[in-house]
Each structure stands twice: as structure tokens, then as C-alpha cells.
Amino acid sequence: MRLQGPWQSIVKRCMSDASLVKMSAMYPPEIDLEGIDEWPNVLLKMQRAKDADPDEDYCHHLVTRKCPDISPRFLFGITIAGVRISFMEWLDNCASMYDLRKEKSPMLNNGMATAIQSCIKDMWLKAGVLHCDMHLNNVLVSRDTKKVYIIDYGMAMQIDDAMRDDLIQALENKRMRPANAFDKFCKDHALKVILRRGYNIDDMDDWNDDASFLRLLASTYCRRRTK
Ligand SMILES: Nc1ncnc2c1ncn2[C@@H]1O[C@H](COP(=O)(O)OP(=O)(O)O)[C@@H](O)[C@H]1O
Ligand SMILES: [Mg+2]
């Protein structure tokens, strides 16, 4: 839901007047509203609280703190009457990669694939977050600036410092391909977390992990010209 009109005052009221609504699980406890006056609108992502993974807001918040340019900036999440509401920056005039592919848009090119790869590396190395649901609908592209944004942290998870150090070593010192580094250091961990969350292993054939998406990008949008 896109909240238009005097949304800043509604957001501030929600935050400050907790007695108005029966709300819980406010995250993060400290909310930084700096700069939001410049946002055109705000997006309220609503889900049944029992279906929302608690890590979604946490991981999105980490990304906003550590690499704010790669995703819509996250404000806060609250649970009201069994509904999880995550407040975030509304990205104006964006298309998903899926829409762009349907339109056969020339925006889908090598440059975009490189930009997305760089966002994914920042998400891993700066925020310590694996996305684990990377597909064409979870990447938005601004039709105005051509900037790319990763959205939807619904299956995301954190990695610990040791795993992050392994990734940094592999990517920066050993110049390993990001997809291979993900498979080597993160894939088993990601699969374990996802199974622990109750996803059915038999439905995991088309699991959109970060490495598969990077390979899709490379094979589809970064083909070397033969002539
Ligand atoms: N911050 C945003 N600004 C603009 N549109 C968004 C934003 N976040 C999501 N959307 C739109 O809403 C759709 C669903 O959002 P998403 O977070 O992926 O939800 P779901 O968990 O249902 O897949 C996206 O594919 C995109 O078109
Ligand atoms: Mg999605």
C-alpha cells in the first residue's frame, strides 16, 4: 500500500502515540527520520504477522544502515492486530526487471547486470546480509535515473563475521566470482536457515538464491559478443 498525502504526520503519530493502536514488535527501537521529508511517498508492506519472517525487517534495516543506496530505505516495522506493517521509502517511477524483460527494454543490458552484481556484493560485504530470494520481480529499476534497487528481504538472513571475512578474502584477494564464493561459503548455511524456517525441501528446486541469480544475469545479459 502506498501512503500518500500527509504521510509524514501519520508515520510520526504511529511512532509516538503507541497507545492509539495496539502495536507490538516495533523494530528498530531507534528510528532515524532524517531526510524523509524529501521522500515523495512511503510504502507500507503489509503481511499476516504469522507469515512475516522476523528477520525481514531486521535485514532490510541493516542494509539501509550500511548501504542505503541499494534498496528503498527502511523506516520501521510494527505489528498491529496480527498484521505486520513495514514502512519504507516509496521508489517512484520504477519498473521491475520482469516488466523490463516483457517490454524487451534496452535498459536490460550489461551495465545493469554489473550494477546489480555490485549491489549484491555490497549487501553481503557491507551489511552482512544474504537475500535468498533474488528474482526478476525483486529488482526494481528507476526509469528516470536507471539506478537499480534490491527489494523484498522476506527470506533474507544475516551472516556472521567469519563468513563475511571468507567472502571478502575470496572476492577481493582471490578474485573469485561472486556466485562461486556464495556457493562455497554461504550456500549450505542459507539452506539450513531456510529449512529451519519451515520451508519444504521438495519445493526448493527453484530456490532463487543469490548465486543462481548472479549466474542468470551473467548468462542472459553479459554474453560476450562473438563478432
Ligand atoms: N519500495 C517500493 N517502491 C515501489 N514499489 C515497490 C516497493 N517495494 C515493493 N514494490 C512493488 O511491490 C511488489 C511487491 O513487493 P515485495 O516486497 O517484493 O513483496 P512480496 O513479498 O509480496 O513479493 C514489487 O514487485 C514492486 O513492484
Ligand atoms: Mg517480492
PDB file of C-alpha atoms and ligand atoms in Angstrom:
ATOM      1  CA  MET A   1       0.000   0.000   0.000  1.00  0.00           C
ATOM      2  CA  ARG A   2       1.347   3.388  -0.955  1.00  0.00           C
ATOM      3  CA  LEU A   3       0.588   6.008   1.646  1.00  0.00           C
ATOM      4  CA  GLN A   4       0.150   9.377   0.030  1.00  0.00           C
ATOM      5  CA  GLY A   5      -0.868  12.780   1.362  1.00  0.00           C
ATOM      6  CA  PRO A   6       0.329  13.864   4.797  1.00  0.00           C
ATOM      7  CA  TRP A   7       2.155  10.614   5.361  1.00  0.00           C
ATOM      8  CA  GLN A   8       4.953  12.113   7.444  1.00  0.00           C
ATOM      9  CA  SER A   9       2.494  13.116  10.165  1.00  0.00           C
ATOM     10  CA  ILE A  10       0.788   9.699  10.049  1.00  0.00           C
ATOM     11  CA  VAL A  11       4.130   7.934  10.382  1.00  0.00           C
ATOM     12  CA  LYS A  12       5.194  10.182  13.278  1.00  0.00           C
ATOM     13  CA  ARG A  13       1.829   9.655  15.008  1.00  0.00           C
ATOM     14  CA  CYS A  14       2.149   5.858  14.679  1.00  0.00           C
ATOM     15  CA  MET A  15       5.580   6.016  16.219  1.00  0.00           C
ATOM     16  CA  SER A  16       4.926   8.409  19.056  1.00  0.00           C
ATOM     17  CA  ASP A  17       1.384   7.602  20.147  1.00  0.00           C
ATOM     18  CA  ALA A  18       1.693   3.902  20.801  1.00  0.00           C
ATOM     19  CA  SER A  19      -1.475   3.866  22.930  1.00  0.00           C
ATOM     20  CA  LEU A  20      -3.616   4.675  19.870  1.00  0.00           C
ATOM     21  CA  VAL A  21      -3.028   1.305  18.316  1.00  0.00           C
ATOM     22  CA  LYS A  22      -2.361  -1.990  19.954  1.00  0.00           C
ATOM     23  CA  MET A  23       1.049  -2.442  18.488  1.00  0.00           C
ATOM     24  CA  SER A  24       3.997  -4.617  19.208  1.00  0.00           C
ATOM     25  CA  ALA A  25       7.341  -5.766  17.924  1.00  0.00           C
ATOM     26  CA  MET A  26       8.328  -2.316  16.837  1.00  0.00           C
ATOM     27  CA  TYR A  27      11.622  -2.569  15.030  1.00  0.00           C
ATOM     28  CA  PRO A  28      14.119  -0.929  15.150  1.00  0.00           C
ATOM     29  CA  PRO A  29      13.722   0.673  18.582  1.00  0.00           C
ATOM     30  CA  GLU A  30      15.548   3.817  17.457  1.00  0.00           C
ATOM     31  CA  ILE A  31      14.124   5.282  14.276  1.00  0.00           C
ATOM     32  CA  ASP A  32      16.008   7.745  12.179  1.00  0.00           C
ATOM     33  CA  LEU A  33      13.674  10.073  10.316  1.00  0.00           C
ATOM     34  CA  GLU A  34      16.408  12.216   8.854  1.00  0.00           C
ATOM     35  CA  GLY A  35      15.839  13.060   5.214  1.00  0.00           C
ATOM     36  CA  ILE A  36      12.335  11.580   4.968  1.00  0.00           C
ATOM     37  CA  ASP A  37      10.830  14.979   4.209  1.00  0.00           C
ATOM     38  CA  GLU A  38      12.352  14.605   0.750  1.00  0.00           C
ATOM     39  CA  TRP A  39      10.686  11.244   0.060  1.00  0.00           C
ATOM     40  CA  PRO A  40       7.728  11.605  -2.296  1.00  0.00           C
ATOM     41  CA  ASN A  41       5.693   8.844  -0.616  1.00  0.00           C
ATOM     42  CA  VAL A  42       6.067   5.928   1.695  1.00  0.00           C
ATOM     43  CA  LEU A  43       5.247   2.268   1.076  1.00  0.00           C
ATOM     44  CA  LEU A  44       3.504   0.155   3.707  1.00  0.00           C
ATOM     45  CA  LYS A  45       4.200  -3.512   3.092  1.00  0.00           C
ATOM     46  CA  MET A  46       1.503  -5.464   4.899  1.00  0.00           C
ATOM     47  CA  GLN A  47       1.567  -9.177   5.607  1.00  0.00           C
ATOM     48  CA  ARG A  48      -0.099 -11.519   8.040  1.00  0.00           C
ATOM     49  CA  ALA A  49       2.217 -11.320  11.037  1.00  0.00           C
ATOM     50  CA  LYS A  50       2.423 -15.097  11.244  1.00  0.00           C
ATOM     51  CA  ASP A  51       3.713 -15.275   7.656  1.00  0.00           C
ATOM     52  CA  ALA A  52       6.261 -12.472   8.039  1.00  0.00           C
ATOM     53  CA  ASP A  53       9.744 -13.603   8.943  1.00  0.00           C
ATOM     54  CA  PRO A  54      11.105 -11.514  11.829  1.00  0.00           C
ATOM     55  CA  ASP A  55      14.445 -11.269  10.012  1.00  0.00           C
ATOM     56  CA  GLU A  56      12.855  -9.393   7.087  1.00  0.00           C
ATOM     57  CA  ASP A  57      12.708  -6.032   8.825  1.00  0.00           C
ATOM     58  CA  TYR A  58      15.997  -6.629  10.603  1.00  0.00           C
ATOM     59  CA  CYS A  59      17.925  -7.423   7.411  1.00  0.00           C
ATOM     60  CA  HIS A  60      16.301  -4.571   5.491  1.00  0.00           C
ATOM     61  CA  HIS A  61      17.195  -2.200   8.330  1.00  0.00           C
ATOM     62  CA  LEU A  62      20.838  -3.405   8.266  1.00  0.00           C
ATOM     63  CA  VAL A  63      21.024  -2.773   4.527  1.00  0.00           C
ATOM     64  CA  THR A  64      19.585   0.732   4.991  1.00  0.00           C
ATOM     65  CA  ARG A  65      22.210   1.477   7.644  1.00  0.00           C
ATOM     66  CA  LYS A  66      25.220   0.026   5.851  1.00  0.00           C
ATOM     67  CA  CYS A  67      24.470   0.580   2.156  1.00  0.00           C
ATOM     68  CA  PRO A  68      21.432   2.881   1.856  1.00  0.00           C
ATOM     69  CA  ASP A  69      21.721   3.290  -1.915  1.00  0.00           C
ATOM     70  CA  ILE A  70      20.985  -0.280  -2.925  1.00  0.00           C
ATOM     71  CA  SER A  71      17.410  -0.601  -1.636  1.00  0.00           C
ATOM     72  CA  PRO A  72      14.412   1.513  -0.687  1.00  0.00           C
ATOM     73  CA  ARG A  73      15.302   2.890   2.731  1.00  0.00           C
ATOM     74  CA  PHE A  74      13.617   1.070   5.589  1.00  0.00           C
ATOM     75  CA  LEU A  75      11.924   3.084   8.323  1.00  0.00           C
ATOM     76  CA  PHE A  76      10.376   0.671  10.807  1.00  0.00           C
ATOM     77  CA  GLY A  77       8.035  -2.264  11.207  1.00  0.00           C
ATOM     78  CA  ILE A  78       5.179  -2.777  13.647  1.00  0.00           C
ATOM     79  CA  THR A  79       2.587  -5.455  14.251  1.00  0.00           C
ATOM     80  CA  ILE A  80      -0.976  -4.220  14.604  1.00  0.00           C
ATOM     81  CA  ALA A  81      -3.840  -6.669  15.140  1.00  0.00           C
ATOM     82  CA  GLY A  82      -1.979  -9.589  13.581  1.00  0.00           C
ATOM     83  CA  VAL A  83      -0.741  -7.573  10.612  1.00  0.00           C
ATOM     84  CA  ARG A  84       2.912  -6.835  10.115  1.00  0.00           C
ATOM     85  CA  ILE A  85       3.400  -3.418   8.560  1.00  0.00           C
ATOM     86  CA  SER A  86       6.828  -2.453   7.271  1.00  0.00           C
ATOM     87  CA  PHE A  87       7.259   1.224   6.426  1.00  0.00           C
ATOM     88  CA  MET A  88       9.790   2.027   3.715  1.00  0.00           C
ATOM     89  CA  GLU A  89      10.697   4.570   1.093  1.00  0.00           C
ATOM     90  CA  TRP A  90       8.472   4.517  -1.993  1.00  0.00           C
ATOM     91  CA  LEU A  91      10.569   4.259  -5.163  1.00  0.00           C
ATOM     92  CA  ASP A  92       8.986   6.483  -7.759  1.00  0.00           C
ATOM     93  CA  ASN A  93       8.634   5.542 -11.414  1.00  0.00           C
ATOM     94  CA  CYS A  94      10.347   2.187 -11.180  1.00  0.00           C
ATOM     95  CA  ALA A  95       9.904  -0.982 -13.213  1.00  0.00           C
ATOM     96  CA  SER A  96      10.841  -4.469 -12.137  1.00  0.00           C
ATOM     97  CA  MET A  97      13.330  -6.416 -14.251  1.00  0.00           C
ATOM     98  CA  TYR A  98      10.408  -8.682 -15.070  1.00  0.00           C
ATOM     99  CA  ASP A  99       8.465  -5.735 -16.566  1.00  0.00           C
ATOM    100  CA  LEU A 100      11.546  -4.609 -18.477  1.00  0.00           C
ATOM    101  CA  ARG A 101      12.040  -8.072 -19.918  1.00  0.00           C
ATOM    102  CA  LYS A 102       8.402  -8.178 -21.047  1.00  0.00           C
ATOM    103  CA  GLU A 103       8.885  -4.808 -22.711  1.00  0.00           C
ATOM    104  CA  LYS A 104      12.170  -6.027 -24.264  1.00  0.00           C
ATOM    105  CA  SER A 105      13.688  -2.876 -22.802  1.00  0.00           C
ATOM    106  CA  PRO A 106      17.190  -1.846 -23.891  1.00  0.00           C
ATOM    107  CA  MET A 107      17.739  -0.888 -20.246  1.00  0.00           C
ATOM    108  CA  LEU A 108      18.384  -4.600 -19.599  1.00  0.00           C
ATOM    109  CA  ASN A 109      21.991  -4.728 -20.601  1.00  0.00           C
ATOM    110  CA  ASN A 110      25.481  -5.474 -19.460  1.00  0.00           C
ATOM    111  CA  GLY A 111      25.704  -2.224 -17.473  1.00  0.00           C
ATOM    112  CA  MET A 112      22.624  -3.106 -15.472  1.00  0.00           C
ATOM    113  CA  ALA A 113      23.924  -6.605 -14.764  1.00  0.00           C
ATOM    114  CA  THR A 114      27.178  -5.099 -13.441  1.00  0.00           C
ATOM    115  CA  ALA A 115      25.262  -2.611 -11.261  1.00  0.00           C
ATOM    116  CA  ILE A 116      23.145  -5.390  -9.742  1.00  0.00           C
ATOM    117  CA  GLN A 117      26.217  -7.501  -9.080  1.00  0.00           C
ATOM    118  CA  SER A 118      27.775  -4.565  -7.260  1.00  0.00           C
ATOM    119  CA  CYS A 119      24.599  -4.104  -5.136  1.00  0.00           C
ATOM    120  CA  ILE A 120      24.629  -7.783  -4.203  1.00  0.00           C
ATOM    121  CA  LYS A 121      28.290  -7.608  -3.173  1.00  0.00           C
ATOM    122  CA  ASP A 122      27.593  -4.533  -1.013  1.00  0.00           C
ATOM    123  CA  MET A 123      24.655  -6.313   0.595  1.00  0.00           C
ATOM    124  CA  TRP A 124      26.892  -9.281   1.517  1.00  0.00           C
ATOM    125  CA  LEU A 125      30.085  -7.469   2.465  1.00  0.00           C
ATOM    126  CA  LYS A 126      28.858  -4.190   3.980  1.00  0.00           C
ATOM    127  CA  ALA A 127      25.556  -5.254   5.539  1.00  0.00           C
ATOM    128  CA  GLY A 128      26.386  -8.947   6.100  1.00  0.00           C
ATOM    129  CA  VAL A 129      23.063  -9.954   4.572  1.00  0.00           C
ATOM    130  CA  LEU A 130      22.220 -12.737   2.102  1.00  0.00           C
ATOM    131  CA  HIS A 131      18.996 -12.069   0.190  1.00  0.00           C
ATOM    132  CA  CYS A 132      17.988 -15.637  -0.733  1.00  0.00           C
ATOM    133  CA  ASP A 133      15.004 -14.639  -2.874  1.00  0.00           C
ATOM    134  CA  MET A 134      16.674 -12.968  -5.832  1.00  0.00           C
ATOM    135  CA  HIS A 135      14.472 -12.977  -8.929  1.00  0.00           C
ATOM    136  CA  LEU A 136      13.343 -10.572 -11.629  1.00  0.00           C
ATOM    137  CA  ASN A 137      10.443  -9.168  -9.576  1.00  0.00           C
ATOM    138  CA  ASN A 138      12.657  -8.351  -6.637  1.00  0.00           C
ATOM    139  CA  VAL A 139      14.890  -5.964  -8.556  1.00  0.00           C
ATOM    140  CA  LEU A 140      13.449  -2.554  -9.390  1.00  0.00           C
ATOM    141  CA  VAL A 141      14.974  -0.093 -11.831  1.00  0.00           C
ATOM    142  CA  SER A 142      14.301   3.625 -11.928  1.00  0.00           C
ATOM    143  CA  ARG A 143      13.064   4.682 -15.353  1.00  0.00           C
ATOM    144  CA  ASP A 144      14.450   8.170 -14.608  1.00  0.00           C
ATOM    145  CA  THR A 145      17.930   7.513 -13.260  1.00  0.00           C
ATOM    146  CA  LYS A 146      18.393   3.837 -14.338  1.00  0.00           C
ATOM    147  CA  LYS A 147      19.507   3.064 -10.769  1.00  0.00           C
ATOM    148  CA  VAL A 148      18.847  -0.478  -9.555  1.00  0.00           C
ATOM    149  CA  TYR A 149      17.317  -1.409  -6.195  1.00  0.00           C
ATOM    150  CA  ILE A 150      17.066  -4.758  -4.451  1.00  0.00           C
ATOM    151  CA  ILE A 151      13.739  -5.194  -2.643  1.00  0.00           C
ATOM    152  CA  ASP A 152      11.925  -7.799  -0.533  1.00  0.00           C
ATOM    153  CA  TYR A 153      14.023  -9.109   2.347  1.00  0.00           C
ATOM    154  CA  GLY A 154      11.344 -11.714   3.141  1.00  0.00           C
ATOM    155  CA  MET A 155      13.816 -14.620   3.008  1.00  0.00           C
ATOM    156  CA  ALA A 156      16.970 -12.705   3.894  1.00  0.00           C
ATOM    157  CA  MET A 157      19.364 -13.716   6.631  1.00  0.00           C
ATOM    158  CA  GLN A 158      22.462 -12.401   8.348  1.00  0.00           C
ATOM    159  CA  ILE A 159      25.905 -13.944   8.102  1.00  0.00           C
ATOM    160  CA  ASP A 160      28.462 -13.923  10.883  1.00  0.00           C
ATOM    161  CA  ASP A 161      31.794 -12.096  10.746  1.00  0.00           C
ATOM    162  CA  ALA A 162      33.771 -15.250   9.906  1.00  0.00           C
ATOM    163  CA  MET A 163      31.631 -15.959   6.843  1.00  0.00           C
ATOM    164  CA  ARG A 164      31.814 -12.339   5.803  1.00  0.00           C
ATOM    165  CA  ASP A 165      35.627 -12.403   6.119  1.00  0.00           C
ATOM    166  CA  ASP A 166      35.745 -15.542   3.946  1.00  0.00           C
ATOM    167  CA  LEU A 167      33.662 -13.758   1.317  1.00  0.00           C
ATOM    168  CA  ILE A 168      35.839 -10.643   1.445  1.00  0.00           C
ATOM    169  CA  GLN A 169      39.001 -12.744   1.049  1.00  0.00           C
ATOM    170  CA  ALA A 170      37.527 -14.698  -1.840  1.00  0.00           C
ATOM    171  CA  LEU A 171      36.172 -11.688  -3.702  1.00  0.00           C
ATOM    172  CA  GLU A 172      38.842  -9.111  -3.053  1.00  0.00           C
ATOM    173  CA  ASN A 173      42.065 -11.087  -2.696  1.00  0.00           C
ATOM    174  CA  LYS A 174      41.406 -14.267  -4.629  1.00  0.00           C
ATOM    175  CA  ARG A 175      39.177 -12.577  -7.218  1.00  0.00           C
ATOM    176  CA  MET A 176      36.733 -15.457  -7.116  1.00  0.00           C
ATOM    177  CA  ARG A 177      33.464 -14.988  -8.986  1.00  0.00           C
ATOM    178  CA  PRO A 178      30.769 -13.847  -6.525  1.00  0.00           C
ATOM    179  CA  ALA A 179      28.446 -16.731  -7.456  1.00  0.00           C
ATOM    180  CA  ASN A 180      31.206 -19.294  -6.781  1.00  0.00           C
ATOM    181  CA  ALA A 181      32.092 -17.612  -3.492  1.00  0.00           C
ATOM    182  CA  PHE A 182      28.427 -17.747  -2.404  1.00  0.00           C
ATOM    183  CA  ASP A 183      28.261 -21.458  -3.217  1.00  0.00           C
ATOM    184  CA  LYS A 184      31.498 -22.200  -1.404  1.00  0.00           C
ATOM    185  CA  PHE A 185      30.959 -20.210   1.795  1.00  0.00           C
ATOM    186  CA  CYS A 186      27.251 -19.407   2.174  1.00  0.00           C
ATOM    187  CA  LYS A 187      25.005 -21.855   0.368  1.00  0.00           C
ATOM    188  CA  ASP A 188      24.901 -24.634   2.991  1.00  0.00           C
ATOM    189  CA  HIS A 189      24.283 -22.105   5.745  1.00  0.00           C
ATOM    190  CA  ALA A 190      21.499 -20.418   3.755  1.00  0.00           C
ATOM    191  CA  LEU A 191      19.826 -23.737   3.024  1.00  0.00           C
ATOM    192  CA  LYS A 192      19.961 -24.752   6.702  1.00  0.00           C
ATOM    193  CA  VAL A 193      18.366 -21.463   7.817  1.00  0.00           C
ATOM    194  CA  ILE A 194      15.650 -21.756   5.205  1.00  0.00           C
ATOM    195  CA  LEU A 195      14.834 -25.328   6.205  1.00  0.00           C
ATOM    196  CA  ARG A 196      14.802 -24.311   9.874  1.00  0.00           C
ATOM    197  CA  ARG A 197      12.223 -21.672   8.984  1.00  0.00           C
ATOM    198  CA  GLY A 198       9.953 -24.446   7.790  1.00  0.00           C
ATOM    199  CA  TYR A 199      10.218 -24.276   4.003  1.00  0.00           C
ATOM    200  CA  ASN A 200       9.688 -27.636   2.346  1.00  0.00           C
ATOM    201  CA  ILE A 201      12.842 -29.036   0.787  1.00  0.00           C
ATOM    202  CA  ASP A 202      10.827 -30.568  -2.077  1.00  0.00           C
ATOM    203  CA  ASP A 203       9.726 -27.082  -3.135  1.00  0.00           C
ATOM    204  CA  MET A 204      13.290 -25.825  -3.217  1.00  0.00           C
ATOM    205  CA  ASP A 205      14.118 -26.791  -6.821  1.00  0.00           C
ATOM    206  CA  ASP A 206      13.620 -23.267  -7.994  1.00  0.00           C
ATOM    207  CA  TRP A 207      15.098 -21.657  -4.912  1.00  0.00           C
ATOM    208  CA  ASN A 208      16.228 -18.204  -6.044  1.00  0.00           C
ATOM    209  CA  ASP A 209      19.462 -17.990  -4.141  1.00  0.00           C
ATOM    210  CA  ASP A 210      21.848 -15.100  -4.725  1.00  0.00           C
ATOM    211  CA  ALA A 211      24.320 -17.207  -6.735  1.00  0.00           C
ATOM    212  CA  SER A 212      21.700 -18.588  -9.159  1.00  0.00           C
ATOM    213  CA  PHE A 213      20.532 -15.056  -9.851  1.00  0.00           C
ATOM    214  CA  LEU A 214      24.081 -13.846 -10.477  1.00  0.00           C
ATOM    215  CA  ARG A 215      24.547 -16.715 -12.945  1.00  0.00           C
ATOM    216  CA  LEU A 216      21.287 -15.858 -14.668  1.00  0.00           C
ATOM    217  CA  LEU A 217      22.441 -12.259 -15.021  1.00  0.00           C
ATOM    218  CA  ALA A 218      25.791 -13.332 -16.413  1.00  0.00           C
ATOM    219  CA  SER A 219      24.341 -15.791 -18.902  1.00  0.00           C
ATOM    220  CA  THR A 220      21.499 -13.560 -20.067  1.00  0.00           C
ATOM    221  CA  TYR A 221      22.812 -10.029 -20.012  1.00  0.00           C
ATOM    222  CA  CYS A 222      26.602 -10.310 -20.135  1.00  0.00           C
ATOM    223  CA  ARG A 223      27.118 -12.516 -23.168  1.00  0.00           C
ATOM    224  CA  ARG A 224      30.352 -11.738 -24.927  1.00  0.00           C
ATOM    225  CA  ARG A 225      29.898 -10.682 -28.499  1.00  0.00           C
ATOM    226  CA  THR A 226      31.453 -13.281 -30.768  1.00  0.00           C
ATOM    227  CA  LYS A 227      31.906 -10.924 -33.677  1.00  0.00           C
TER     228      LYS A 227
HETATM  229  N1  LIG B   1       9.753   0.483  -2.080  1.00  0.00           N
HETATM  230  C1  LIG B   1       8.998   0.239  -3.148  1.00  0.00           C
HETATM  231  N2  LIG B   1       8.672   1.235  -4.017  1.00  0.00           N
HETATM  232  C2  LIG B   1       7.892   0.963  -5.089  1.00  0.00           C
HETATM  233  N3  LIG B   1       7.360  -0.246  -5.369  1.00  0.00           N
HETATM  234  C3  LIG B   1       7.649  -1.271  -4.546  1.00  0.00           C
HETATM  235  C4  LIG B   1       8.482  -1.090  -3.404  1.00  0.00           C
HETATM  236  N4  LIG B   1       8.587  -2.267  -2.760  1.00  0.00           N
HETATM  237  C5  LIG B   1       7.846  -3.146  -3.458  1.00  0.00           C
HETATM  238  N5  LIG B   1       7.286  -2.556  -4.539  1.00  0.00           N
HETATM  239  C6  LIG B   1       6.404  -3.222  -5.528  1.00  0.00           C
HETATM  240  O1  LIG B   1       5.601  -4.180  -4.846  1.00  0.00           O
HETATM  241  C7  LIG B   1       5.865  -5.508  -5.335  1.00  0.00           C
HETATM  242  C8  LIG B   1       5.826  -6.500  -4.190  1.00  0.00           C
HETATM  243  O2  LIG B   1       6.798  -6.135  -3.191  1.00  0.00           O
HETATM  244  P1  LIG B   1       7.654  -7.235  -2.430  1.00  0.00           P
HETATM  245  O3  LIG B   1       8.365  -6.556  -1.309  1.00  0.00           O
HETATM  246  O4  LIG B   1       8.500  -7.972  -3.419  1.00  0.00           O
HETATM  247  O5  LIG B   1       6.514  -8.168  -1.841  1.00  0.00           O
HETATM  248  P2  LIG B   1       6.298  -9.757  -1.813  1.00  0.00           P
HETATM  249  O6  LIG B   1       6.933 -10.218  -0.535  1.00  0.00           O
HETATM  250  O7  LIG B   1       4.825  -9.894  -1.830  1.00  0.00           O
HETATM  251  O8  LIG B   1       6.962 -10.350  -3.039  1.00  0.00           O
HETATM  252  C9  LIG B   1       7.218  -5.403  -6.016  1.00  0.00           C
HETATM  253  O9  LIG B   1       7.401  -6.361  -7.053  1.00  0.00           O
HETATM  254  C10 LIG B   1       7.222  -3.989  -6.566  1.00  0.00           C
HETATM  255  O10 LIG B   1       6.548  -3.929  -7.815  1.00  0.00           O
HETATM  256 MG    MG B   2       8.809  -9.997  -3.895  1.00  0.00          MG
END
